[in-house]
PDB file of C-alpha atoms and ligand atoms in Angstrom:
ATOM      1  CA  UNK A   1     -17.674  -0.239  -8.907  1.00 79.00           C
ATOM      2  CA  UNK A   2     -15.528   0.513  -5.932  1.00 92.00           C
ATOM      3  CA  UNK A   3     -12.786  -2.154  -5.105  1.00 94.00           C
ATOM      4  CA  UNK A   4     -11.597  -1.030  -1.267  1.00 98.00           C
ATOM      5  CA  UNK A   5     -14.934  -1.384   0.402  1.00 96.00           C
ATOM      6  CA  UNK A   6     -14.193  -4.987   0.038  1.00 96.00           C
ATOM      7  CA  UNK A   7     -10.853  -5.392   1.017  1.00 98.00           C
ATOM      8  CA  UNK A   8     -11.212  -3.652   4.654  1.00 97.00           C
ATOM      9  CA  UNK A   9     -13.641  -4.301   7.646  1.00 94.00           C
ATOM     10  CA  UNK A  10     -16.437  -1.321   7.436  1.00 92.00           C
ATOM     11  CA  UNK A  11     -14.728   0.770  10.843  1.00 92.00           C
ATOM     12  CA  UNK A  12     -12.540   1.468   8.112  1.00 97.00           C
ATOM     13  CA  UNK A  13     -12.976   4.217   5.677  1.00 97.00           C
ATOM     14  CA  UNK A  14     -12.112   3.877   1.974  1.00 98.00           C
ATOM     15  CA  UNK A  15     -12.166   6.632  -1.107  1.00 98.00           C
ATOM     16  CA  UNK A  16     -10.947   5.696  -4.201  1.00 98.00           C
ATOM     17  CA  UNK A  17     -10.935   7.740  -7.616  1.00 97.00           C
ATOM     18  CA  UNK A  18     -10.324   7.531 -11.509  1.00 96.00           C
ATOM     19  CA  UNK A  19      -8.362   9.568 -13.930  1.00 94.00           C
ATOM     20  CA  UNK A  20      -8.011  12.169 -14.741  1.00 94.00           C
ATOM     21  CA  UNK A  21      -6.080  13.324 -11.715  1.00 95.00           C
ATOM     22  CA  UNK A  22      -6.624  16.843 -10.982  1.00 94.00           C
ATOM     23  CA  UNK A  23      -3.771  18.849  -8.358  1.00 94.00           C
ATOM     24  CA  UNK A  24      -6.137  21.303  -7.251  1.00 94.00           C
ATOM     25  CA  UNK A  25      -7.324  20.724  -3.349  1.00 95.00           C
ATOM     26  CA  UNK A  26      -4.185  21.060  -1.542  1.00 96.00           C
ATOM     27  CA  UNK A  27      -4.561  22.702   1.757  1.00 95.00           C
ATOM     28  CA  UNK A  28      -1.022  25.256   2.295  1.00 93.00           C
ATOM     29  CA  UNK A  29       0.599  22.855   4.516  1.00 93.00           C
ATOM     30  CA  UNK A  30       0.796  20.222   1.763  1.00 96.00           C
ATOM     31  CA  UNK A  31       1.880  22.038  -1.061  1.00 92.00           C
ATOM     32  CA  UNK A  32       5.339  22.837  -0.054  1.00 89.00           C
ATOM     33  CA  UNK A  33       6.110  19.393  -0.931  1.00 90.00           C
ATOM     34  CA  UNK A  34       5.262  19.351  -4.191  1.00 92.00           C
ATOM     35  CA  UNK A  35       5.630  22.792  -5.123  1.00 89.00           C
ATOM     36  CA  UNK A  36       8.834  21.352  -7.950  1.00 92.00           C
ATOM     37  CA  UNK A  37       7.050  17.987  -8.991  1.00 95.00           C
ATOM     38  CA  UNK A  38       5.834  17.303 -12.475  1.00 96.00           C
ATOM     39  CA  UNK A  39       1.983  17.627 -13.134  1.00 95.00           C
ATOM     40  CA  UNK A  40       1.330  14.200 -13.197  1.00 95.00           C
ATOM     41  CA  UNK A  41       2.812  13.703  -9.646  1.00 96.00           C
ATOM     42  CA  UNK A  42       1.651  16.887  -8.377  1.00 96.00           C
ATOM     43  CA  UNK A  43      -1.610  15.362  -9.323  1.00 97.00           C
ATOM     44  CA  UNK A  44      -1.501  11.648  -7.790  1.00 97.00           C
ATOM     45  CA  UNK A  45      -0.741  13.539  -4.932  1.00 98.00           C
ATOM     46  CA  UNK A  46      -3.384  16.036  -4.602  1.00 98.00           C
ATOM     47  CA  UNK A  47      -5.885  13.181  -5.469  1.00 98.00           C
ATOM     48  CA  UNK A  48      -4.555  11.289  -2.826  1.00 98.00           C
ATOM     49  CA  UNK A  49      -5.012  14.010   0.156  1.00 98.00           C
ATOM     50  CA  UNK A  50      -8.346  15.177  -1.118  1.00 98.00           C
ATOM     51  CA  UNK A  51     -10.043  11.239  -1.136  1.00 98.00           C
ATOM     52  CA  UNK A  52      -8.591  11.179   2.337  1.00 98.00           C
ATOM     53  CA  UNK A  53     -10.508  14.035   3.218  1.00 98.00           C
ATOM     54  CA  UNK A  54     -13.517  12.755   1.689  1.00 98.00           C
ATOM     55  CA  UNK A  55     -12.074   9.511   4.069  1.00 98.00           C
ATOM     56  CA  UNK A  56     -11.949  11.885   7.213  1.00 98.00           C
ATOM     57  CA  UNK A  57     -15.655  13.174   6.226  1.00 98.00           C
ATOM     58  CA  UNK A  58     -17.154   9.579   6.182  1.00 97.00           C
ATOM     59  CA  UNK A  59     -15.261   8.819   9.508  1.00 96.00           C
ATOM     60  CA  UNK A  60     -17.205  12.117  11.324  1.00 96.00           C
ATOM     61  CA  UNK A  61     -14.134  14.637  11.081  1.00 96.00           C
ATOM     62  CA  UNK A  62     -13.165  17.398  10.294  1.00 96.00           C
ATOM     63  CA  UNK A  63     -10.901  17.922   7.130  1.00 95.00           C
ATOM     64  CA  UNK A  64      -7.275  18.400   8.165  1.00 97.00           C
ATOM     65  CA  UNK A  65      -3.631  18.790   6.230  1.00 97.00           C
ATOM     66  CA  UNK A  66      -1.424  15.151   5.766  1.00 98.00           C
ATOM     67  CA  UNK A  67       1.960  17.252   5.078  1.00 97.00           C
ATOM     68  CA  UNK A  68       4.250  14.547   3.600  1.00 97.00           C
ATOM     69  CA  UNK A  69       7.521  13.784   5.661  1.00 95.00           C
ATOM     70  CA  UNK A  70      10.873  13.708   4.871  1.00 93.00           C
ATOM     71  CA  UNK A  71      10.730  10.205   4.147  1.00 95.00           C
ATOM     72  CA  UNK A  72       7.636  10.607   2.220  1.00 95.00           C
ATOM     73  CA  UNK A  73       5.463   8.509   4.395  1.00 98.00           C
ATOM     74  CA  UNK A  74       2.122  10.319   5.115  1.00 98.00           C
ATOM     75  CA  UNK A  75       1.891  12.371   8.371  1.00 98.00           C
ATOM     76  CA  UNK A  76      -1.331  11.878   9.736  1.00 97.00           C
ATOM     77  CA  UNK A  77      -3.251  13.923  11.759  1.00 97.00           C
ATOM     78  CA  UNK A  78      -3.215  12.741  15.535  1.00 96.00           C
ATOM     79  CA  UNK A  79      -5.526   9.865  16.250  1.00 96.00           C
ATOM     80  CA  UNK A  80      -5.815   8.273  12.703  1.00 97.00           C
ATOM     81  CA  UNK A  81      -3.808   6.230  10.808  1.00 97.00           C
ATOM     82  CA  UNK A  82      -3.867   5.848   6.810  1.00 98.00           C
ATOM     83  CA  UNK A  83      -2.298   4.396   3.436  1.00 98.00           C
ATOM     84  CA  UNK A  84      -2.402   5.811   0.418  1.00 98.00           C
ATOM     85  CA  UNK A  85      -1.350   4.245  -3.161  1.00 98.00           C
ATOM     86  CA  UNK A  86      -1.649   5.062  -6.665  1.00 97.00           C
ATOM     87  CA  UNK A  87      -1.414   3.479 -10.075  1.00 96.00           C
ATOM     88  CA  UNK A  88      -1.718   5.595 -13.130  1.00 95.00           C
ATOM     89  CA  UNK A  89      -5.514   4.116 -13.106  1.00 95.00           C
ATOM     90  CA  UNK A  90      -6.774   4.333  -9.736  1.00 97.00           C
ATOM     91  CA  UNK A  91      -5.585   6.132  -6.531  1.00 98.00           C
ATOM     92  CA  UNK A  92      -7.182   5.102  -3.221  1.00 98.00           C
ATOM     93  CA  UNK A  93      -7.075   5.646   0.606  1.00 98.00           C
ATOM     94  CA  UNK A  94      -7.672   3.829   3.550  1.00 98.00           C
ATOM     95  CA  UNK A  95      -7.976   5.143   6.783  1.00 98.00           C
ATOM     96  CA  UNK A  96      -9.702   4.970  10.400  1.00 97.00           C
ATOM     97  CA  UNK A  97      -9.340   5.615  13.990  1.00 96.00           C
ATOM     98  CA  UNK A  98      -6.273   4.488  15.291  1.00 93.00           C
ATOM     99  CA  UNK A  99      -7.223   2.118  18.693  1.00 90.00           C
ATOM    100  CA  UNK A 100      -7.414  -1.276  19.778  1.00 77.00           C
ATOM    101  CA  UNK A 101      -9.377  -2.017  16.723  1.00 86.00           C
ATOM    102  CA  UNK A 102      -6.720  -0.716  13.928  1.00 93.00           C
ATOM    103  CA  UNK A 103      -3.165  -0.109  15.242  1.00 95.00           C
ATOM    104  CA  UNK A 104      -1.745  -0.377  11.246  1.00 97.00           C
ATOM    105  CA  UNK A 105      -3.062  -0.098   7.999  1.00 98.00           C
ATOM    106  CA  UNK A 106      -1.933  -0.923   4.559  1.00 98.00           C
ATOM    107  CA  UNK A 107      -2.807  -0.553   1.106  1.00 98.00           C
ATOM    108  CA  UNK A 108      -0.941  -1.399  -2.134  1.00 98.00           C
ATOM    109  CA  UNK A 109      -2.266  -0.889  -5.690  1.00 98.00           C
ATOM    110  CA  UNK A 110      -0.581  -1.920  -8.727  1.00 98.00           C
ATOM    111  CA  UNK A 111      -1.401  -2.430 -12.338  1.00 97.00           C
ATOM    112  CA  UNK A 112      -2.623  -5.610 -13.696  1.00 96.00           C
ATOM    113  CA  UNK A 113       0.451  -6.725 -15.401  1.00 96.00           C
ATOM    114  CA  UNK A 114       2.881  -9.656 -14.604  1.00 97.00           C
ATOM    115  CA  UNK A 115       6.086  -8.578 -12.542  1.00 98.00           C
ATOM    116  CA  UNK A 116       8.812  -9.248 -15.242  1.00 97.00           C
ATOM    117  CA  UNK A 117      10.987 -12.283 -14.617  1.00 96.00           C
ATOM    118  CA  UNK A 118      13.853 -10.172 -14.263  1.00 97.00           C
ATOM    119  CA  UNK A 119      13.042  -8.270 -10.726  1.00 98.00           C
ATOM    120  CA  UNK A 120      11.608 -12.042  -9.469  1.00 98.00           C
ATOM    121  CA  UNK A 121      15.694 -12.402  -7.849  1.00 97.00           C
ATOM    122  CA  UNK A 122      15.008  -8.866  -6.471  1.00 98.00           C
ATOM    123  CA  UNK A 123      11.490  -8.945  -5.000  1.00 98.00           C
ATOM    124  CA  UNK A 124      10.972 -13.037  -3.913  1.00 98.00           C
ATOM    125  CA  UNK A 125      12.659 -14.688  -1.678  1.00 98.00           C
ATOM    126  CA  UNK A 126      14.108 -18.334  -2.945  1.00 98.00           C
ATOM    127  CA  UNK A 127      11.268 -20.368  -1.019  1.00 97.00           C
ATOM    128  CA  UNK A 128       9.202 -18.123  -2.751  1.00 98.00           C
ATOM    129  CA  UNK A 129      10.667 -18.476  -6.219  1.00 97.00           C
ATOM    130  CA  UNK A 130      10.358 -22.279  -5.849  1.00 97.00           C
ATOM    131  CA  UNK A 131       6.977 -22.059  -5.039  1.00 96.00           C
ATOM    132  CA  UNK A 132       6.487 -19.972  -7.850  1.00 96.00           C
ATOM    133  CA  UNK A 133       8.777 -22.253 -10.072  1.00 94.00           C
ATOM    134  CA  UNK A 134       5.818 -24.892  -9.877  1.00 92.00           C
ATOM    135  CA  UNK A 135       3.426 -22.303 -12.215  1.00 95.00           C
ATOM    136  CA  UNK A 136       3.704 -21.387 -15.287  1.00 94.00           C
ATOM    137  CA  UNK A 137       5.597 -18.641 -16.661  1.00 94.00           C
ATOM    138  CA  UNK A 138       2.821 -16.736 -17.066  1.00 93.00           C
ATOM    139  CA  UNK A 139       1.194 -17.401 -13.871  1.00 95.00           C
ATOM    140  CA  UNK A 140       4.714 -16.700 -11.837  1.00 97.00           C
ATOM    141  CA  UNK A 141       4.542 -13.130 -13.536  1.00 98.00           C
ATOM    142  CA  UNK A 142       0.890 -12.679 -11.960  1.00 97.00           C
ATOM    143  CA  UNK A 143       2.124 -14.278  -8.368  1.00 98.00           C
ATOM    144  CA  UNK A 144       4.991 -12.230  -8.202  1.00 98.00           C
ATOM    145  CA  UNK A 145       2.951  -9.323  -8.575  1.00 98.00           C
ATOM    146  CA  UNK A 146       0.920 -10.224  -6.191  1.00 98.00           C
ATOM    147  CA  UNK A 147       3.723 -10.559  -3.873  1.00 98.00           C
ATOM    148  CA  UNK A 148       5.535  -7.676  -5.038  1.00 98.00           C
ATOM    149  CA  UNK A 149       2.436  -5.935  -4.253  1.00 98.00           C
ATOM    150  CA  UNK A 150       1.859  -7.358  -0.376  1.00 98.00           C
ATOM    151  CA  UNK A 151       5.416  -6.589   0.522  1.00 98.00           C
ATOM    152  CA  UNK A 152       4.284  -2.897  -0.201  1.00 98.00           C
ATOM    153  CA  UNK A 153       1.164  -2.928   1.463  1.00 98.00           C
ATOM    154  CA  UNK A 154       3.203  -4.410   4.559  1.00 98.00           C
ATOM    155  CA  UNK A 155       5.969  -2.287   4.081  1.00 98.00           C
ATOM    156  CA  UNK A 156       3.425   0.416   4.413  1.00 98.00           C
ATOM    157  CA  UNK A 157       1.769  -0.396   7.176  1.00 98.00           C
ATOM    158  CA  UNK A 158       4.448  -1.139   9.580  1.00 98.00           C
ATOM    159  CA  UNK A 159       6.686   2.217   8.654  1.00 98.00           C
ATOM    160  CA  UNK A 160       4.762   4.507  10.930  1.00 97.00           C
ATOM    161  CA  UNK A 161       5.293   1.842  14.140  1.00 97.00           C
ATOM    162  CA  UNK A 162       9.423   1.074  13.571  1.00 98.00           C
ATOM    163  CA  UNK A 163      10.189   3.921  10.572  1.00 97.00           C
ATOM    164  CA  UNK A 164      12.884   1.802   9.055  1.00 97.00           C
ATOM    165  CA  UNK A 165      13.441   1.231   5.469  1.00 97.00           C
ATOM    166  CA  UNK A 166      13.874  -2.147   4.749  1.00 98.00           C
ATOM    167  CA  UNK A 167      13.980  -4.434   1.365  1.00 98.00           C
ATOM    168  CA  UNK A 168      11.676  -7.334  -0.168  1.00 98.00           C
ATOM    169  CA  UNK A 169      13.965  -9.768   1.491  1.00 98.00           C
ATOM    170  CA  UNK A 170      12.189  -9.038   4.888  1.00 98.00           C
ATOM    171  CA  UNK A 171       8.448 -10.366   4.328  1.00 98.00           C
ATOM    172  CA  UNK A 172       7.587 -14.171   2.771  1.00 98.00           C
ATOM    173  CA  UNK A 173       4.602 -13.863   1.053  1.00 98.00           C
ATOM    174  CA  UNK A 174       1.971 -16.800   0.508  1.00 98.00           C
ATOM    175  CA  UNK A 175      -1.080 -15.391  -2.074  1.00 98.00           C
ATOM    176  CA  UNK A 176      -3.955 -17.465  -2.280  1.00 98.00           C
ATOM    177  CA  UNK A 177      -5.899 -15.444  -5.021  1.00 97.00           C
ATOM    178  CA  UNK A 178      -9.157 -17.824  -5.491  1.00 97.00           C
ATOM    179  CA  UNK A 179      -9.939 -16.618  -1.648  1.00 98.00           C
ATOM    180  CA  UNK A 180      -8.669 -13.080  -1.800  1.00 98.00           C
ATOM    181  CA  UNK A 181      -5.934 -13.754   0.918  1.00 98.00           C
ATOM    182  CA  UNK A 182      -2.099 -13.374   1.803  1.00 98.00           C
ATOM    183  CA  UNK A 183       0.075 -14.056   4.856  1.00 98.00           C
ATOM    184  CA  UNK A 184       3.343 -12.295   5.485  1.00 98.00           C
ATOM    185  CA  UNK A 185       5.837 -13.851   7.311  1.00 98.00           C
ATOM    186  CA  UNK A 186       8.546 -11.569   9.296  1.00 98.00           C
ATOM    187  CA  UNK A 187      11.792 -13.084   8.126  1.00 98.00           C
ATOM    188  CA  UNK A 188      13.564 -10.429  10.915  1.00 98.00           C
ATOM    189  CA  UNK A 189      13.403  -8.824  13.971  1.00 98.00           C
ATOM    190  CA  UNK A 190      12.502  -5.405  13.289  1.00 98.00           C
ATOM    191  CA  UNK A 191      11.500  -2.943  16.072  1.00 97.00           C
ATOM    192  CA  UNK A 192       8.568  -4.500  17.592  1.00 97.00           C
ATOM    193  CA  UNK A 193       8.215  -7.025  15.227  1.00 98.00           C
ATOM    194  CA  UNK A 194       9.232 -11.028  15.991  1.00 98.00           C
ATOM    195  CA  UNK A 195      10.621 -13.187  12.968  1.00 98.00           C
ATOM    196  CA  UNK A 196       8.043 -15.611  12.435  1.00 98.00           C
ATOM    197  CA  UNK A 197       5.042 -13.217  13.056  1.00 98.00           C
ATOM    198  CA  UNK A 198       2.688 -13.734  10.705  1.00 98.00           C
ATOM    199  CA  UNK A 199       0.278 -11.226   9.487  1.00 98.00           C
ATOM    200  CA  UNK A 200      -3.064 -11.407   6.855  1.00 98.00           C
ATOM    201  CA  UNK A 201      -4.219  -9.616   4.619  1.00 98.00           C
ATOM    202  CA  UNK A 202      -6.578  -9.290   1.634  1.00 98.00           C
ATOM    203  CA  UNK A 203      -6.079  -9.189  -1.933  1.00 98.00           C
ATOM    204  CA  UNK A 204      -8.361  -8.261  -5.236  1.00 98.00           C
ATOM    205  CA  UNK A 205      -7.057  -8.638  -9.042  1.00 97.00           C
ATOM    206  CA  UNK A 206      -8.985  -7.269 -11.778  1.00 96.00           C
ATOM    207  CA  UNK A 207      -8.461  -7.161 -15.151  1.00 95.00           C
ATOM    208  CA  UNK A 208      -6.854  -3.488 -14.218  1.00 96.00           C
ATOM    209  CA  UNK A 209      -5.502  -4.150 -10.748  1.00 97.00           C
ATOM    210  CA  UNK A 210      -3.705  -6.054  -8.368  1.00 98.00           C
ATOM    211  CA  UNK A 211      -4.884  -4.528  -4.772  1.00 98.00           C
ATOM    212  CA  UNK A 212      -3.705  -5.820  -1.365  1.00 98.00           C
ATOM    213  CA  UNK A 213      -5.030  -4.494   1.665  1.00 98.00           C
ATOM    214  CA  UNK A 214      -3.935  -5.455   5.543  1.00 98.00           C
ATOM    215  CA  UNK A 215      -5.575  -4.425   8.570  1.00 98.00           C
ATOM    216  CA  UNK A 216      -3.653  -5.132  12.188  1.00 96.00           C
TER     217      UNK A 216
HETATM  218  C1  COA B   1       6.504   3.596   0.132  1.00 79.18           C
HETATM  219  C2  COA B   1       6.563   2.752  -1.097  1.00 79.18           C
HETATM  220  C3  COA B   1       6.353   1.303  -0.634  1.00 79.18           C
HETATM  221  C4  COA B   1       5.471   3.253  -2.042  1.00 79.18           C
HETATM  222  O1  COA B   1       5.101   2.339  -2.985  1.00 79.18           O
HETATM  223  P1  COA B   1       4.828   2.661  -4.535  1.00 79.18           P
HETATM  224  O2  COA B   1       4.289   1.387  -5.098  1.00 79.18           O
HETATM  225  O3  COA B   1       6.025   3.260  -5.139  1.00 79.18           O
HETATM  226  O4  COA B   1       3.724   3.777  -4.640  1.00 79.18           O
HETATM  227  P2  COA B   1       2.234   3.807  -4.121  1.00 79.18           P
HETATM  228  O5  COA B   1       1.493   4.704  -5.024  1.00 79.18           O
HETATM  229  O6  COA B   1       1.656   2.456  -3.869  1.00 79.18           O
HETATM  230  O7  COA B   1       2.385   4.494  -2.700  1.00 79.18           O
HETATM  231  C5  COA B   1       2.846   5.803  -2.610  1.00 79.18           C
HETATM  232  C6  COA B   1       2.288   6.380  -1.332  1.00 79.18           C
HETATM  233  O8  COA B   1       2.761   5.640  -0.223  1.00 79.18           O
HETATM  234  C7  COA B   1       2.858   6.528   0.886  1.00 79.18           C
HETATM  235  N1  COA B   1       4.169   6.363   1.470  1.00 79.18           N
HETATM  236  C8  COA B   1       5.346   6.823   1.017  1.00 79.18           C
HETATM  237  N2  COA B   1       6.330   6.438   1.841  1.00 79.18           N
HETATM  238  C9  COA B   1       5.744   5.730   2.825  1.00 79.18           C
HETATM  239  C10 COA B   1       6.238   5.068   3.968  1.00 79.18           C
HETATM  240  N3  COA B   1       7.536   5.053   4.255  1.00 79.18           N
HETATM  241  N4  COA B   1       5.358   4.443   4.768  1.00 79.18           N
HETATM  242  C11 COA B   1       4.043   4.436   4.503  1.00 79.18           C
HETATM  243  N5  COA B   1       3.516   5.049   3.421  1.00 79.18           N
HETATM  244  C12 COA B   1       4.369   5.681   2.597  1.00 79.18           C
HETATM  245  C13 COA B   1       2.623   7.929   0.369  1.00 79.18           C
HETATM  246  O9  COA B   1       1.315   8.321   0.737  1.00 79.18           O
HETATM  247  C14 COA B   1       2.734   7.778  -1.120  1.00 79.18           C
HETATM  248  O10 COA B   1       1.898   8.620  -1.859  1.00 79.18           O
HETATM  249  P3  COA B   1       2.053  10.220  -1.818  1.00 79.18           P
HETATM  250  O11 COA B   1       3.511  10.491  -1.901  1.00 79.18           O
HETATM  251  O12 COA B   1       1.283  10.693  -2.999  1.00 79.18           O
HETATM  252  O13 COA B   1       1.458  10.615  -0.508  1.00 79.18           O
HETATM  253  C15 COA B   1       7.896   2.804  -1.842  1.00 79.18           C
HETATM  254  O14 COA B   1       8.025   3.995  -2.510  1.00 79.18           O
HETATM  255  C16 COA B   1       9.097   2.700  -0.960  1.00 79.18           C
HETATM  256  O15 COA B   1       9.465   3.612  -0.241  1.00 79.18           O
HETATM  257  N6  COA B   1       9.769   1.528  -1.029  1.00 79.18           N
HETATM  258  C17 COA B   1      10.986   1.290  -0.290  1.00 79.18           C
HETATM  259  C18 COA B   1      10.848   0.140   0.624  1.00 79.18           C
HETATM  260  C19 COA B   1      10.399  -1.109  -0.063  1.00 79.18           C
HETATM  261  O16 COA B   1       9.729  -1.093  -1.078  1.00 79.18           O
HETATM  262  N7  COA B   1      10.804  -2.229   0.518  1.00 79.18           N
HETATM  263  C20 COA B   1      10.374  -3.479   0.013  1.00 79.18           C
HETATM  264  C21 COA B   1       8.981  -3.786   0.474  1.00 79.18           C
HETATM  265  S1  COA B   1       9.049  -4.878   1.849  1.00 79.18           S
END
């Protein structure tokens, strides 16, 4: 059963796929960048630019190249924006029509595993860990993930608007799992972004996956 249908608002296009990965469907433009990686890469990534074709298709378009940049992020064609994420288990794509209706788009997908307590001082943010520290341990594993996993999808959706790399420190995430929600809190000022903006977004676990998904 598909899990991204869910998570965005239907003007939004979704293709998702399971393994195995293949790396064929590269258009020239793309290959370039992963003309050194190993297989398995070379294959997330193929996988990933052919279900956003199979995105552009359901959106009315025309299939077109998404060279990576420099920095990695995506370069989409002019007029749409995208995310794209992978877990050795699933790889999906979101993407529409950038306008007043979607001006940022972000999708994070992780395997369904708690984040180790040892990367909780890296990823959360202490008002974070004390909310955790209320939970279990088990149960702070599976929040932080879910957390770990929002500050992605953010991460990802705001790059193409200020293209700055920034760390965990800069979103405060509050997961509400039962409803399939999460607010992120700006902790900075970061190009057009206030601190204290709040953004939501939608979340999905599985007994695979932890997706987030935010729409702006
Ligand atoms: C971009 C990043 C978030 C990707 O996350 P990940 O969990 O490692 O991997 P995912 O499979 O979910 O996503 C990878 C895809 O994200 C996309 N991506 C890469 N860099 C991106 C960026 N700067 N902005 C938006 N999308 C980006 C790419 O499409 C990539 O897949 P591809 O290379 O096959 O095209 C991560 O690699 C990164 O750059 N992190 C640094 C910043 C950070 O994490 N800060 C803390 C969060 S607030």
């Amino acid at each position: 059963m598909s899990l991204l249908p869910g998570l965005f608002s239907p003007a939004i296009a979704t293709a998702e796929a399971l393994p195995p990965f293949g790396a064929e469907g590269l258009l020239p433009l793309e290959a370039s960048a992963m003309a050194r990686a190993h297989p398995r890469r070379q294959a997330e990534f193929a996988t990933g630019r052919v279900l956003a074709r199979r995105a552009m298709q359901a959106l009315g378009l025309a299939p077109l190249p998404i060279p990576a940049g420099a920095d990695r992020a995506p370069q989409w064609p002019a007029g749409l924006i995208g995310s794209i994420s992978h877990s050795p288990r699933l790889c999906g794509v979101a993407l529409a029509r950038a306008g007043q209706k979607v001006r940022m788009l972000g999708l994070d997908i992780e395997e369904a595993e708690p984040l180790p307590a040892e990367l909780f001082d890296t990823v959360l943010l202490a008002d974070e860990r004390a909310r955790l520290s209320a939970l279990g341990a088990e149960d702070a594993g599976w929040m932080a993930r879910i957390v770990f996993s929002a500050k992605e999808c953010c991460y990802k959706a705001q790059y193409p608007v200020t293209r700055t790399l920034f760390g965990f420190e800069i979103f405060d995430i509050r997961a509400e799992p039962a409803a399939g929600t999460f607010t992120a809190t700006w902790q900075a000022d970061i190009g057009p972004f206030r601190a204290g903006t709040v953004w939501a977004g939608r979340l999905c676990v599985t007994a695979e996956h932890v997706v987030t998904a935010i729409t702006l």
